[in-house]
Amino acid sequence: MSASIKGKVLLAYSGGLDTSCILAWLLEEGYEVLAYMADVGQEEDFVEAKQKALKIGASKVFIEDLRREFVEELIYPAVQTNAIYEGVYLLGTSLARPVIGRRQIQLAQQEGCTHVSHGCTGKGNDQVRFELAYYALEPKIQVIAPWRVPEFFNRFQGRNDLLAYAAEKGIPVVQTLAKPWSTDENLFHISYEAGILEDPNVTPPKDMWKLTVDPEEAPNTPERIHITFAEGRPVKVVNQNDGTKVTDPLDLFIYLNTLARRNGVGRIDIVENRFIGIKSRGCYETPGGTILRVAHMDLEGLVLDREVRLYRDEHVTPAFSRLLYNGLYFSPEGAFITSTIAASQKNVNGVVRLKLYKGMVIVEGRFSETEKLYDMEESSMDVHGGFSPQDSEGFIKIQSIRLKKWGGKF
Amino acid sequence: MSASIKGKVLLAYSGGLDTSCILAWLLEEGYEVLAYMADVGQEEDFVEAKQKALKIGASKVFIEDLRREFVEELIYPAVQTNAIYEGVYLLGTSLARPVIGRRQIQLAQQEGCTHVSHGCTGKGNDQVRFELAYYALEPKIQVIAPWRVPEFFNRFQGRNDLLAYAAEKGIPVVQTLAKPWSTDENLFHISYEAGILEDPNVTPPKDMWKLTVDPEEAPNTPERIHITFAEGRPVKVVNQNDGTKVTDPLDLFIYLNTLARRNGVGRIDIVENRFIGIKSRGCYETPGGTILRVAHMDLEGLVLDREVRLYRDEHVTPAFSRLLYNGLYFSPEGAFITSTIAASQKNVNGVVRLKLYKGMVIVEGRFSETEKLYDMEESSMDVHGGFSPQDSEGFIKIQSIRLKKWGGKF
Amino acid sequence: MSASIKGKVLLAYSGGLDTSCILAWLLEEGYEVLAYMADVGQEEDFVEAKQKALKIGASKVFIEDLRREFVEELIYPAVQTNAIYEGVYLLGTSLARPVIGRRQIQLAQQEGCTHVSHGCTGKGNDQVRFELAYYALEPKIQVIAPWRVPEFFNRFQGRNDLLAYAAEKGIPVVQTLAKPWSTDENLFHISYEAGILEDPNVTPPKDMWKLTVDPEEAPNTPERIHITFAEGRPVKVVNQNDGTKVTDPLDLFIYLNTLARRNGVGRIDIVENRFIGIKSRGCYETPGGTILRVAHMDLEGLVLDREVRLYRDEHVTPAFSRLLYNGLYFSPEGAFITSTIAASQKNVNGVVRLKLYKGMVIVEGRFSETEKLYDMEESSMDVHGGFSPQDSEGFIKIQSIRLKKWGGKF
Amino acid sequence: MSASIKGKVLLAYSGGLDTSCILAWLLEEGYEVLAYMADVGQEEDFVEAKQKALKIGASKVFIEDLRREFVEELIYPAVQTNAIYEGVYLLGTSLARPVIGRRQIQLAQQEGCTHVSHGCTGKGNDQVRFELAYYALEPKIQVIAPWRVPEFFNRFQGRNDLLAYAAEKGIPVVQTLAKPWSTDENLFHISYEAGILEDPNVTPPKDMWKLTVDPEEAPNTPERIHITFAEGRPVKVVNQNDGTKVTDPLDLFIYLNTLARRNGVGRIDIVENRFIGIKSRGCYETPGGTILRVAHMDLEGLVLDREVRLYRDEHVTPAFSRLLYNGLYFSPEGAFITSTIAASQKNVNGVVRLKLYKGMVIVEGRFSETEKLYDMEESSMDVHGGFSPQDSEGFIKIQSIRLKKWGGKF
């Protein structure tokens, strides 16, 4: 069989035009191709996509539900560390890559594939994220990245070339008008980039935003919720308006998405720096994740020791965020830094009360029944609790020794 | 004269009950007292306060308009560095302290005062900020902090003691009901703390918020503005709805305050860690500053080099923020770190287009006519501009060398 | 009984003039006093000191051998993190404080003491280190620091006052001439400060150095040793000159001390910054610790991943070193940071070959039988192993994208 | 003419076998070749090398004395920041690259060259350093790196192929036995790597070390010197043994080299991590630089504020060191970070007294006539200068507030 000549390839398949053509092309090149679809919460007709892959010639098709491990292993640690890239981006695409890449390698090993393949372009972050994960988890794997292979990218220079090839190969193409931008969707977020968005001064059209309602069209009545955290992970959400209560980790996150989506929470529009050094404009919707970020940071104010927070903020958070963005979750430093998160969150236990209103996530209060770092009497300006005012005098005097030596040089 | 027995004191005077009693008490203790009021943009009847101080017995009263230096020397550098404390607080109180303290020392030197005094409590941050500034700028100065002096704080154990003393001394007291919280206001922000806010789970009452309209009551129609930055400082604001244009640094900031206030922008409610190690609940309104933060960070995405931003974000911003919070602006490290800000902002030139709507500050686009780090063709996913896809291949392969060595240990 | 009037004090006792007078003074003040001596490896006649304390009036005397926990819990983690203060000081005094303070609190709790006391001065680091440890481990403990109590320090203004008091109380005083400097000794190091050393330009006299031979008088023949590390801890030392082999953690450290001492290894003379902001001149001998630092850092070059090392070097090492110096080992951040050390050292397994010669610790080679990050073929300049030269081309091209945008602005 | 067909190349030429063959090969490929030799202090017969290049066919040869700018612009800033890579390596090769690369681009621009070329291998750091400098300074430049060009590296697979080619082209080859390692030498250091050194457990042979005498063979009598610094730069060296005094920046550095070389100062033997992720064994001699590092760090202890030092140590030093190592001196972040050095060194004025003995650099004292941060009375344990012991009490009490809250959880 021709497939065996060059080996078996496990292709990360989306059901779209690009990866369908890649599938056909890999077959044409003499590979046996197995298709793999990761369900990380994106809106997708997996059944139809599976049939399409089989029709094109995939010898097997895997549809893997990775939503729970995505939430538990990636999203919640990101919440625990308040992970953020360049001050604004909640890392939605980056966070899904490790679970997708890991399962792809597991399946490749299970099926005896010598190669893996993906449909990422040669200019983006995702090629780096997938391939560094592949190599870290299986150093012997061989990667086929068609959009970096001259035979492929010279042949398919635009959408029309792909459409012609699809017609030639009998690949069914959905007759929708292509959107003038690209998207990447998962349970945590959706991204929009390229096309008309490449001009960073073009305001995204109203109909681009898919996950969240426009804040201007969100309900006029706020919605109030309580989120309970245990060791920095959300363990309960209660809707104060209707009494809904959710505790399962995956269900809880999906429910927060629902709440955020209908209240217009989580849109951003930025210019960011890709790992490869190019600036890139992206728009993102991160509904539930935005609520959790506000709530978790607020609770840490109440229950986390100042110096633990400072060390985490200045060292763990930037390092963890950057390694996610750059595709280095599976790496020696990734393993090391990830291993330190739990110890920083032991005391992050309590409840945050939030109001959702037209895009805003407003903290209305917080409490903890177990953590007692906050001491009402001690912090009171009116009560002489905890320590004597003269202690402050000594504290200031000692601090000033160094300054007095320097005095007057400003 | 009895005033000359113990020396001359320059008292930071607010016109309120506390500092009026302190003024009287210092006179009683045998000091000559000069009163000093810093106008940093707070709502205040300076003329009335001056008359009150003179009536109590101040030998001189100084009212100093520090608003311009506050904006130009403190607020704008904070904007340039995206200064923030514990991820949420824009440092409004901290930012005013250096200009207030510096003028107090200048006046003390000019008037031959041996002492300075203030009305800060013995548990807060402000005593530290003022006194470290005093000692750094004038190592020989002597500080009287009555709320840390046993003779004072034992005598005045509550508001009633102060009222009785005021009555005894003939100090006029405004017959308003005291608010059940304390505030500190300046051009940049207002803070609310203490009193009923000491329970971190109590939602602030609607009528507490003074500077901004409630987002729920803000206009239903968004307001659109363009902010132009030059070397990281805002130099022009144009209101797209009505054509208003402002360029003077002080006027510009005041105008942004106006815009933010009427659109409900800039409220937060947090638990923070004071310098002295106590947790404290504070609510803050930072209207114009919140708009500038969003705009400046967005523009940096477009025009600032990735690695300059990263270094600034991970080193300069946290250090500058913390030294402001802790009252160390006038210090060797304060001078050093502040001196590095300008070099990081040389390329932060351009315009950000914003929409203000019910508390939200939404970026709608940005451009720069001079800075060209963003390259539409290069970042395009559709065009082969700037570099070859094979370069990415090499980039990834080199990155993976280290990971392959470690492979499989996860 | 008078002792019970004010409570029971557990005094950290050294047997010297100061703490003997403090013991007598505490009794005079109406406390019951229990004396506690920590054996952390210093040269000391514990039996004689015990008799002395009992003679003065201590109701109990505890001599605690803490050497093993000192080595295993403090010294070896310091080796694992390459802990260092201000680039030069190996933290010898700081490292002993946690074990001494912890046992003092344990004994105080066991004996029902309401107070602890120590003989540290009011200007140094040690008062801070001891007391922060006390308060962290037993928040209710009360501390008596006589050198900060006016009744005490005004009464005893110099050595003569103490000698007179000792005579009055019948406290035996050893008739040695006091050295014109102070020392603090333990298994890890000895410090010299104060007295004639307070002039930072005075060269320490040759006879000051106590632990190590002068490099100029060290043997002319080098001594060669092999040190084996497992997970970053030394587990075996073999002397290549005479075949001596040591493996017990405590014995191993003592043996390294012996080797270093006779080869003149480990002297430094510095001006450092105390926690309270004063500059202070100190001379230190850290014999075995200096050898371990050189060896451990060298082995990490061979076996530790670059990015794990970088993160550890830039974040863990400075934070761990500073918290030790500042007496914050027992703190939330101390617990958190310490908990991350082990994970950074999993691969630090191997052997370092050293030559000791007249103060120098010279690495002559290193190897690891288990860790394979170093790949001779790959790093070879002569062999095309591991990756293709064209990969470097892509790596450089991608790195240059950002630089070309900026090009010419230097 | 054939030379004009493909353009003009400016080749970084060393006079050795490799770059001589590259010169001939570039001519063969149809380029006009100009040869460029940078004098950065290496031992080299420049005149002979020039004649050789002309004989092979270079149309011009440039010999550029860059020693002074190397010392003033690179070495002294590295001294000011205590630059170091991975805790041990003083960055000798990295430091020379910016001056060499910059002059090469200046000459290329002056001579109208479209290309530059070098003889670096495809696995090392230097290719990256040179090329990133080229691209940053002249984004349009084209780089020919023969050791990454398949036509070249496939043709010349070993030294014998090069020798045969040299014979064919009539290139004179010096009849010395090739050393079994490679070296890179400049005024600051020499490196040894590759060949027999690739086994990290092989002790370098005694006759490898070229710049410094073996410590075992260094004089038995120590040599004493005083080094004066002004704003962190060495401005005077006085030899106390013979009265020699040097002040010119370049002469001073050369003299320190002389002193260090004869006293065996500056050898290290390490395994480091290259930028491209490979571990590599290198031996280095950095004679004068090692003395300056010890002296500068010592002086900073006396005259630099604690917090300025801390910030510099934790932020500037690692960033500056890493960007030098990785070839990013000419970069936005390189320009920014370099611009901050001077402000950190304003107070680094004073004299350090050193003893050089058999590889050791021993500090014997230091003083400053202008800087007064060190205060003998204040730091004295015996004198109550500067502040009251009770201030320390308050300082400790305030620090303990946070710890007491956490107390007992260890």
Short mmCIF file of N, CA and C in Angstrom, two decimals, chain A residues 86 121-123 135-136 148 150 198 200-201 203 216 222 269 271 274-275 278-279 301-302 304 306 309-310 314 318 322 331 333 353 355 357-358 364 366-367 374 376 378-381 383 385 387 389-390 392-393 397 402 404 406-408, chain B residues 86 121-123 135-136 148 150 198 200-201 203 216 222 269 271 274-275 278-279 301-302 304 306 309-310 314 318 322 331 333 353 355 357-358 364 366-367 374 376 378-381 383 385 387 389-390 392-393 397 402 406-408:
data_model
loop_
_atom_site.label_atom_id
_atom_site.label_comp_id
_atom_site.label_asym_id
_atom_site.label_seq_id
_atom_site.Cartn_x
_atom_site.Cartn_y
_atom_site.Cartn_z
N GLU A 86 1.24 40.43 28.41
CA GLU A 86 1.36 41.86 28.09
C GLU A 86 0.25 42.70 28.72
N THR A 121 -0.04 28.24 10.12
CA THR A 121 0.78 28.99 9.17
C THR A 121 2.20 29.11 9.69
N GLY A 122 3.09 29.63 8.85
CA GLY A 122 4.50 29.74 9.18
C GLY A 122 4.87 31.04 9.85
N LYS A 123 3.89 31.84 10.22
CA LYS A 123 4.19 33.14 10.81
C LYS A 123 3.64 33.31 12.21
N TYR A 135 7.80 17.89 20.32
CA TYR A 135 9.19 17.49 20.51
C TYR A 135 9.51 17.20 21.98
N ALA A 136 8.91 17.98 22.86
CA ALA A 136 9.18 17.77 24.29
C ALA A 136 8.62 16.43 24.74
N ARG A 148 4.78 25.41 5.78
CA ARG A 148 6.21 25.77 5.71
C ARG A 148 6.96 24.93 4.67
N PRO A 150 7.75 24.23 0.91
CA PRO A 150 7.64 24.97 -0.36
C PRO A 150 6.71 24.29 -1.37
N GLU A 198 -6.16 43.31 10.19
CA GLU A 198 -4.73 43.58 10.14
C GLU A 198 -4.41 45.07 10.22
N PRO A 200 -4.65 47.93 12.41
CA PRO A 200 -4.97 48.03 13.84
C PRO A 200 -5.88 49.21 14.17
N ASN A 201 -6.15 50.02 13.18
CA ASN A 201 -7.03 51.14 13.42
C ASN A 201 -8.46 50.89 12.92
N THR A 203 -11.92 49.47 13.46
CA THR A 203 -12.76 48.98 14.55
C THR A 203 -13.45 47.70 14.09
N GLU A 216 -23.61 47.27 24.97
CA GLU A 216 -24.71 48.22 24.79
C GLU A 216 -26.07 47.52 24.68
N PRO A 222 -28.63 44.40 36.42
CA PRO A 222 -27.42 43.63 36.74
C PRO A 222 -27.78 42.23 37.24
N ASP A 269 -9.44 44.11 22.48
CA ASP A 269 -8.94 44.38 21.14
C ASP A 269 -7.55 44.95 21.34
N VAL A 271 -3.00 45.02 20.22
CA VAL A 271 -1.86 44.66 19.39
C VAL A 271 -0.86 43.98 20.32
N ARG A 274 4.03 38.64 18.99
CA ARG A 274 4.15 37.18 18.86
C ARG A 274 5.51 36.72 19.30
N PHE A 275 5.63 35.42 19.60
CA PHE A 275 6.90 34.83 20.01
C PHE A 275 7.98 35.07 18.95
N ILE A 278 6.97 39.35 15.71
CA ILE A 278 6.12 40.19 14.89
C ILE A 278 5.00 40.75 15.76
N LYS A 279 4.62 41.99 15.50
CA LYS A 279 3.44 42.54 16.18
C LYS A 279 2.20 42.10 15.42
N GLY A 301 -6.61 39.47 47.64
CA GLY A 301 -6.42 40.65 48.48
C GLY A 301 -6.78 40.38 49.93
N LEU A 302 -7.84 39.62 50.12
CA LEU A 302 -8.33 39.35 51.47
C LEU A 302 -7.52 38.29 52.20
N LEU A 304 -4.51 36.33 50.94
CA LEU A 304 -3.15 35.93 50.62
C LEU A 304 -2.16 36.88 51.31
N ARG A 306 0.85 39.26 51.95
CA ARG A 306 1.41 40.27 51.05
C ARG A 306 2.66 39.79 50.31
N ARG A 309 2.03 37.01 47.81
CA ARG A 309 1.42 37.60 46.62
C ARG A 309 2.45 38.33 45.77
N LEU A 310 3.30 39.10 46.42
CA LEU A 310 4.30 39.86 45.70
C LEU A 310 5.24 38.94 44.93
N GLU A 314 5.38 38.85 40.91
CA GLU A 314 6.56 39.33 40.20
C GLU A 314 7.37 38.20 39.56
N PRO A 318 4.42 36.18 35.71
CA PRO A 318 4.99 36.50 34.40
C PRO A 318 5.64 35.29 33.73
N ARG A 322 4.30 33.70 30.26
CA ARG A 322 5.14 33.75 29.07
C ARG A 322 5.42 32.36 28.54
N SER A 331 8.14 21.66 29.29
CA SER A 331 9.56 22.02 29.27
C SER A 331 10.06 21.88 30.70
N GLU A 333 11.40 24.10 32.61
CA GLU A 333 10.96 25.24 33.40
C GLU A 333 9.44 25.24 33.56
N ARG A 353 -18.36 38.24 46.04
CA ARG A 353 -19.70 38.63 45.58
C ARG A 353 -19.55 39.62 44.44
N LYS A 355 -21.17 41.66 40.80
CA LYS A 355 -22.28 42.16 39.99
C LYS A 355 -21.82 42.21 38.54
N TYR A 357 -22.69 43.62 34.80
CA TYR A 357 -23.55 44.65 34.22
C TYR A 357 -22.91 45.25 32.97
N LYS A 358 -23.46 44.99 31.84
CA LYS A 358 -23.04 45.61 30.57
C LYS A 358 -21.52 45.64 30.39
N GLU A 364 -18.64 43.37 44.85
CA GLU A 364 -19.49 44.02 45.85
C GLU A 364 -19.14 43.62 47.29
N ARG A 366 -16.51 40.53 49.78
CA ARG A 366 -15.85 39.23 49.84
C ARG A 366 -15.68 38.84 51.28
N PHE A 367 -15.63 37.52 51.54
CA PHE A 367 -15.40 37.06 52.91
C PHE A 367 -14.77 35.68 52.87
N TYR A 374 -6.96 39.11 57.37
CA TYR A 374 -7.61 40.41 57.52
C TYR A 374 -8.19 40.50 58.93
N MET A 376 -10.20 43.08 61.30
CA MET A 376 -10.93 44.34 61.26
C MET A 376 -10.45 45.32 62.33
N GLU A 378 -7.53 45.42 63.84
CA GLU A 378 -6.17 45.86 63.61
C GLU A 378 -6.10 46.93 62.53
N SER A 379 -6.88 46.75 61.48
CA SER A 379 -6.79 47.71 60.38
C SER A 379 -7.61 48.96 60.68
N SER A 380 -8.41 48.91 61.70
CA SER A 380 -9.25 50.07 62.01
C SER A 380 -8.42 51.29 62.33
N MET A 381 -8.83 52.39 61.78
CA MET A 381 -8.18 53.66 62.06
C MET A 381 -8.65 54.20 63.41
N VAL A 383 -9.50 52.26 66.23
CA VAL A 383 -9.21 51.43 67.39
C VAL A 383 -7.71 51.23 67.52
N GLY A 385 -5.84 48.70 68.12
CA GLY A 385 -5.69 47.24 68.24
C GLY A 385 -4.39 46.78 67.66
N PHE A 387 -1.24 46.83 67.75
CA PHE A 387 0.10 47.34 67.98
C PHE A 387 0.01 48.79 68.39
N PRO A 389 1.01 52.80 68.37
CA PRO A 389 1.43 53.81 67.40
C PRO A 389 2.94 54.08 67.46
N GLN A 390 3.52 53.92 68.64
CA GLN A 390 4.96 54.17 68.73
C GLN A 390 5.76 53.18 67.91
N SER A 392 5.04 52.27 64.96
CA SER A 392 5.16 52.89 63.64
C SER A 392 6.29 53.91 63.63
N GLU A 393 6.40 54.65 64.73
CA GLU A 393 7.48 55.63 64.85
C GLU A 393 8.84 54.96 64.63
N LYS A 397 11.47 55.54 61.62
CA LYS A 397 12.82 56.01 61.93
C LYS A 397 13.88 55.09 61.34
N ARG A 402 18.67 55.22 56.19
CA ARG A 402 19.29 55.17 54.87
C ARG A 402 18.99 56.44 54.06
N LYS A 404 18.22 59.46 55.19
CA LYS A 404 18.88 60.66 55.72
C LYS A 404 20.32 60.77 55.22
N TRP A 406 21.35 60.01 52.47
CA TRP A 406 21.31 60.42 51.06
C TRP A 406 20.70 61.81 50.91
N GLY A 407 20.09 62.27 52.01
CA GLY A 407 19.25 63.45 52.02
C GLY A 407 19.78 64.64 51.23
N GLY A 408 18.88 65.29 50.54
CA GLY A 408 19.24 66.53 49.89
C GLY A 408 19.87 66.36 48.52
N GLU B 86 -0.55 45.95 43.46
CA GLU B 86 -1.27 44.69 43.66
C GLU B 86 -2.31 44.44 42.56
N THR B 121 -2.84 59.12 60.97
CA THR B 121 -2.93 58.16 62.07
C THR B 121 -1.65 57.33 62.14
N GLY B 122 -1.54 56.55 63.20
CA GLY B 122 -0.35 55.74 63.43
C GLY B 122 -0.41 54.36 62.84
N LYS B 123 -1.45 54.11 62.06
CA LYS B 123 -1.59 52.76 61.49
C LYS B 123 -1.56 52.73 59.97
N TYR B 135 12.29 63.28 55.78
CA TYR B 135 13.65 62.95 56.20
C TYR B 135 14.61 62.89 55.02
N ALA B 136 14.11 62.40 53.89
CA ALA B 136 14.97 62.31 52.71
C ALA B 136 15.36 63.69 52.21
N ARG B 148 0.65 59.72 67.09
CA ARG B 148 1.55 58.73 67.67
C ARG B 148 2.12 59.22 69.00
N PRO B 150 1.65 59.83 72.79
CA PRO B 150 0.71 59.37 73.84
C PRO B 150 -0.08 60.51 74.48
N GLU B 198 -14.87 48.94 56.94
CA GLU B 198 -13.90 48.02 57.51
C GLU B 198 -14.34 46.56 57.42
N PRO B 200 -15.03 43.96 55.01
CA PRO B 200 -14.77 43.87 53.56
C PRO B 200 -15.93 43.24 52.79
N ASN B 201 -16.92 42.79 53.50
CA ASN B 201 -18.07 42.19 52.82
C ASN B 201 -19.25 43.16 52.74
N THR B 203 -21.08 46.01 51.05
CA THR B 203 -21.08 46.73 49.78
C THR B 203 -21.18 48.23 50.07
N GLU B 216 -24.70 52.34 36.19
CA GLU B 216 -26.09 52.06 35.82
C GLU B 216 -26.86 53.33 35.46
N PRO B 222 -22.79 56.07 24.05
CA PRO B 222 -21.35 56.12 24.32
C PRO B 222 -20.76 57.45 23.86
N ASP B 269 -13.03 48.54 44.34
CA ASP B 269 -13.30 48.19 45.74
C ASP B 269 -12.39 47.01 46.04
N VAL B 271 -9.30 44.89 48.82
CA VAL B 271 -8.55 44.74 50.07
C VAL B 271 -7.08 44.75 49.68
N ARG B 274 -1.18 47.17 53.37
CA ARG B 274 -0.44 48.38 53.68
C ARG B 274 1.04 48.09 53.88
N PHE B 275 1.86 49.14 53.78
CA PHE B 275 3.30 49.00 53.95
C PHE B 275 3.62 48.38 55.32
N ILE B 278 -0.49 45.48 57.43
CA ILE B 278 -1.89 45.25 57.77
C ILE B 278 -2.70 45.22 56.48
N LYS B 279 -3.69 44.35 56.44
CA LYS B 279 -4.62 44.36 55.32
C LYS B 279 -5.68 45.42 55.57
N GLY B 301 1.25 48.56 22.92
CA GLY B 301 1.17 47.34 22.11
C GLY B 301 1.57 47.60 20.67
N LEU B 302 1.17 48.76 20.17
CA LEU B 302 1.45 49.09 18.77
C LEU B 302 2.88 49.55 18.53
N LEU B 304 5.69 49.95 21.07
CA LEU B 304 6.84 49.67 21.94
C LEU B 304 7.42 48.30 21.58
N ARG B 306 8.87 44.71 21.93
CA ARG B 306 8.48 43.65 22.86
C ARG B 306 9.39 43.54 24.08
N ARG B 309 9.27 46.53 26.43
CA ARG B 309 8.04 46.44 27.21
C ARG B 309 8.17 45.40 28.32
N LEU B 310 8.72 44.25 27.96
CA LEU B 310 8.85 43.17 28.93
C LEU B 310 9.73 43.61 30.11
N GLU B 314 8.32 44.03 33.85
CA GLU B 314 8.75 43.12 34.91
C GLU B 314 9.66 43.79 35.93
N PRO B 318 6.83 47.37 38.48
CA PRO B 318 6.61 46.96 39.88
C PRO B 318 7.44 47.76 40.87
N ARG B 322 5.79 50.15 43.68
CA ARG B 322 5.96 49.84 45.10
C ARG B 322 6.64 50.97 45.84
N SER B 331 14.22 58.88 47.34
CA SER B 331 15.16 57.90 47.87
C SER B 331 16.18 57.64 46.78
N GLU B 333 16.92 54.84 45.34
CA GLU B 333 16.33 53.97 44.33
C GLU B 333 15.21 54.69 43.58
N ARG B 353 -7.99 55.45 19.93
CA ARG B 353 -9.41 55.80 19.79
C ARG B 353 -10.23 55.00 20.79
N LYS B 355 -13.91 54.39 23.27
CA LYS B 355 -15.34 54.58 23.52
C LYS B 355 -15.57 54.47 25.02
N TYR B 357 -18.39 54.05 27.96
CA TYR B 357 -19.79 53.63 28.04
C TYR B 357 -20.06 52.92 29.36
N LYS B 358 -20.82 53.54 30.20
CA LYS B 358 -21.30 52.92 31.45
C LYS B 358 -20.18 52.20 32.21
N GLU B 364 -11.15 51.25 20.38
CA GLU B 364 -11.74 50.99 19.07
C GLU B 364 -10.71 51.03 17.93
N ARG B 366 -6.18 52.17 16.98
CA ARG B 366 -5.01 52.97 17.33
C ARG B 366 -4.12 53.08 16.11
N PHE B 367 -3.36 54.17 16.04
CA PHE B 367 -2.43 54.32 14.94
C PHE B 367 -1.29 55.24 15.36
N TYR B 374 4.95 48.02 13.92
CA TYR B 374 3.87 47.18 13.40
C TYR B 374 3.92 47.24 11.89
N MET B 376 2.01 45.71 8.66
CA MET B 376 0.83 44.96 8.27
C MET B 376 1.15 43.78 7.38
N GLU B 378 3.97 42.13 7.12
CA GLU B 378 4.74 41.12 7.82
C GLU B 378 3.85 40.25 8.71
N SER B 379 2.93 40.91 9.39
CA SER B 379 2.11 40.14 10.32
C SER B 379 0.98 39.41 9.61
N SER B 380 0.78 39.75 8.33
CA SER B 380 -0.32 39.12 7.61
C SER B 380 -0.14 37.62 7.52
N MET B 381 -1.22 36.90 7.75
CA MET B 381 -1.18 35.46 7.61
C MET B 381 -1.28 35.06 6.14
N VAL B 383 0.09 36.86 3.44
CA VAL B 383 1.15 37.34 2.56
C VAL B 383 2.48 36.79 3.04
N GLY B 385 5.39 38.02 3.52
CA GLY B 385 6.24 39.21 3.61
C GLY B 385 7.28 39.05 4.69
N PHE B 387 9.77 37.49 5.85
CA PHE B 387 10.68 36.37 6.09
C PHE B 387 10.07 35.11 5.53
N PRO B 389 8.91 31.13 5.48
CA PRO B 389 8.38 30.16 6.44
C PRO B 389 9.45 29.19 6.94
N GLN B 390 10.44 28.94 6.10
CA GLN B 390 11.48 28.02 6.58
C GLN B 390 12.26 28.59 7.75
N SER B 392 11.00 30.01 10.28
CA SER B 392 10.27 29.55 11.46
C SER B 392 10.66 28.12 11.80
N GLU B 393 10.83 27.32 10.75
CA GLU B 393 11.26 25.93 10.94
C GLU B 393 12.55 25.88 11.76
N LYS B 397 13.16 24.43 15.49
CA LYS B 397 14.11 23.33 15.68
C LYS B 397 15.16 23.68 16.74
N ARG B 402 16.84 21.80 23.31
CA ARG B 402 16.83 21.68 24.76
C ARG B 402 15.67 20.81 25.24
N TRP B 406 15.17 16.72 27.25
CA TRP B 406 14.40 16.55 28.47
C TRP B 406 13.20 15.64 28.23
N GLY B 407 12.93 15.41 26.94
CA GLY B 407 11.68 14.77 26.46
C GLY B 407 11.24 13.57 27.27
N GLY B 408 9.96 13.49 27.46
CA GLY B 408 9.40 12.30 28.07
C GLY B 408 9.43 12.30 29.59
#
